[in-house]
Amino acid sequence: MVKGLILCYSVISVTFYSAAVSGYWAFGSKVSSNVLKSLMPDSGPSLAPTWLLGLAVIFVLLQLLAIGLVYSQVAYEIMEKNSADVTQGKFSKRNLVPRIILRTLYMSFCAFLAAMLPFFGDIVGVVGAIGFIPLDFILPMLLYNMALSPPRHSPIYWFNIAIMVVFTGVGIMGAFSSIRKLVLDANQFKLFSNDVVD
């Protein structure tokens, strides 16, 4: 678990924070919440090579696929517990067909909801602040301290506590700011609008 967390936070530090810092450095406070949108302005040429923008889009799709696989497991588990036959094999036709149908319907519903709401990014911000920050940054540290019980005077124990405190604050600030932005953007709301609220 420790090796996995170190790898996870290293990748996040290099990829996400470097994109956030460089986007803010290049565009200032006018940077879009989607940095690709800032690199492809509505008027004028794109500000990055086409191959780099294509690679970024591929990485975004891969990240969305990973998010769909990881964070939707709870929904899949609930749906499949009621539709599966435990006496048959996991990949039997009886269990595989309902699994494919239910997962497809679930992802289609999520895609429909995203297309329907022009400020889906604001909703994702609220969900991220309330759900993903605790799940990714607070719970692993808490579980590590509970499972391995490092001594209370050890640096690892206090490092975990510090991470929990900092990201609790980040989650609270993120929740308030995301909810505020959602409320401010709500007056521009139109179903299935092409004008994405930024």
Short mmCIF file of C-alpha atoms in Angstrom, two decimals, residues 1 37 48 51 90 93 98 102 105 111 115 129 136 146 153 176:
data_model
loop_
_atom_site.label_atom_id
_atom_site.label_comp_id
_atom_site.label_asym_id
_atom_site.label_seq_id
_atom_site.Cartn_x
_atom_site.Cartn_y
_atom_site.Cartn_z
CA MET A 1 0.00 0.00 0.00
CA LYS A 37 -9.80 24.82 -23.98
CA ALA A 48 0.06 23.99 -29.09
CA TRP A 51 0.03 16.13 -32.10
CA LYS A 90 -18.38 -15.31 -13.06
CA LYS A 93 -23.47 -16.35 -20.14
CA PRO A 98 -26.64 -8.81 -17.45
CA LEU A 102 -26.19 -2.97 -16.74
CA LEU A 105 -26.86 1.40 -19.31
CA ALA A 111 -22.93 10.30 -20.53
CA ALA A 115 -24.45 16.08 -22.15
CA ALA A 129 -14.33 17.91 -3.21
CA ASP A 136 -8.00 9.54 -2.27
CA MET A 146 -5.32 2.26 11.96
CA HIS A 153 5.71 9.83 18.09
CA PHE A 176 -17.58 25.67 -0.77
#
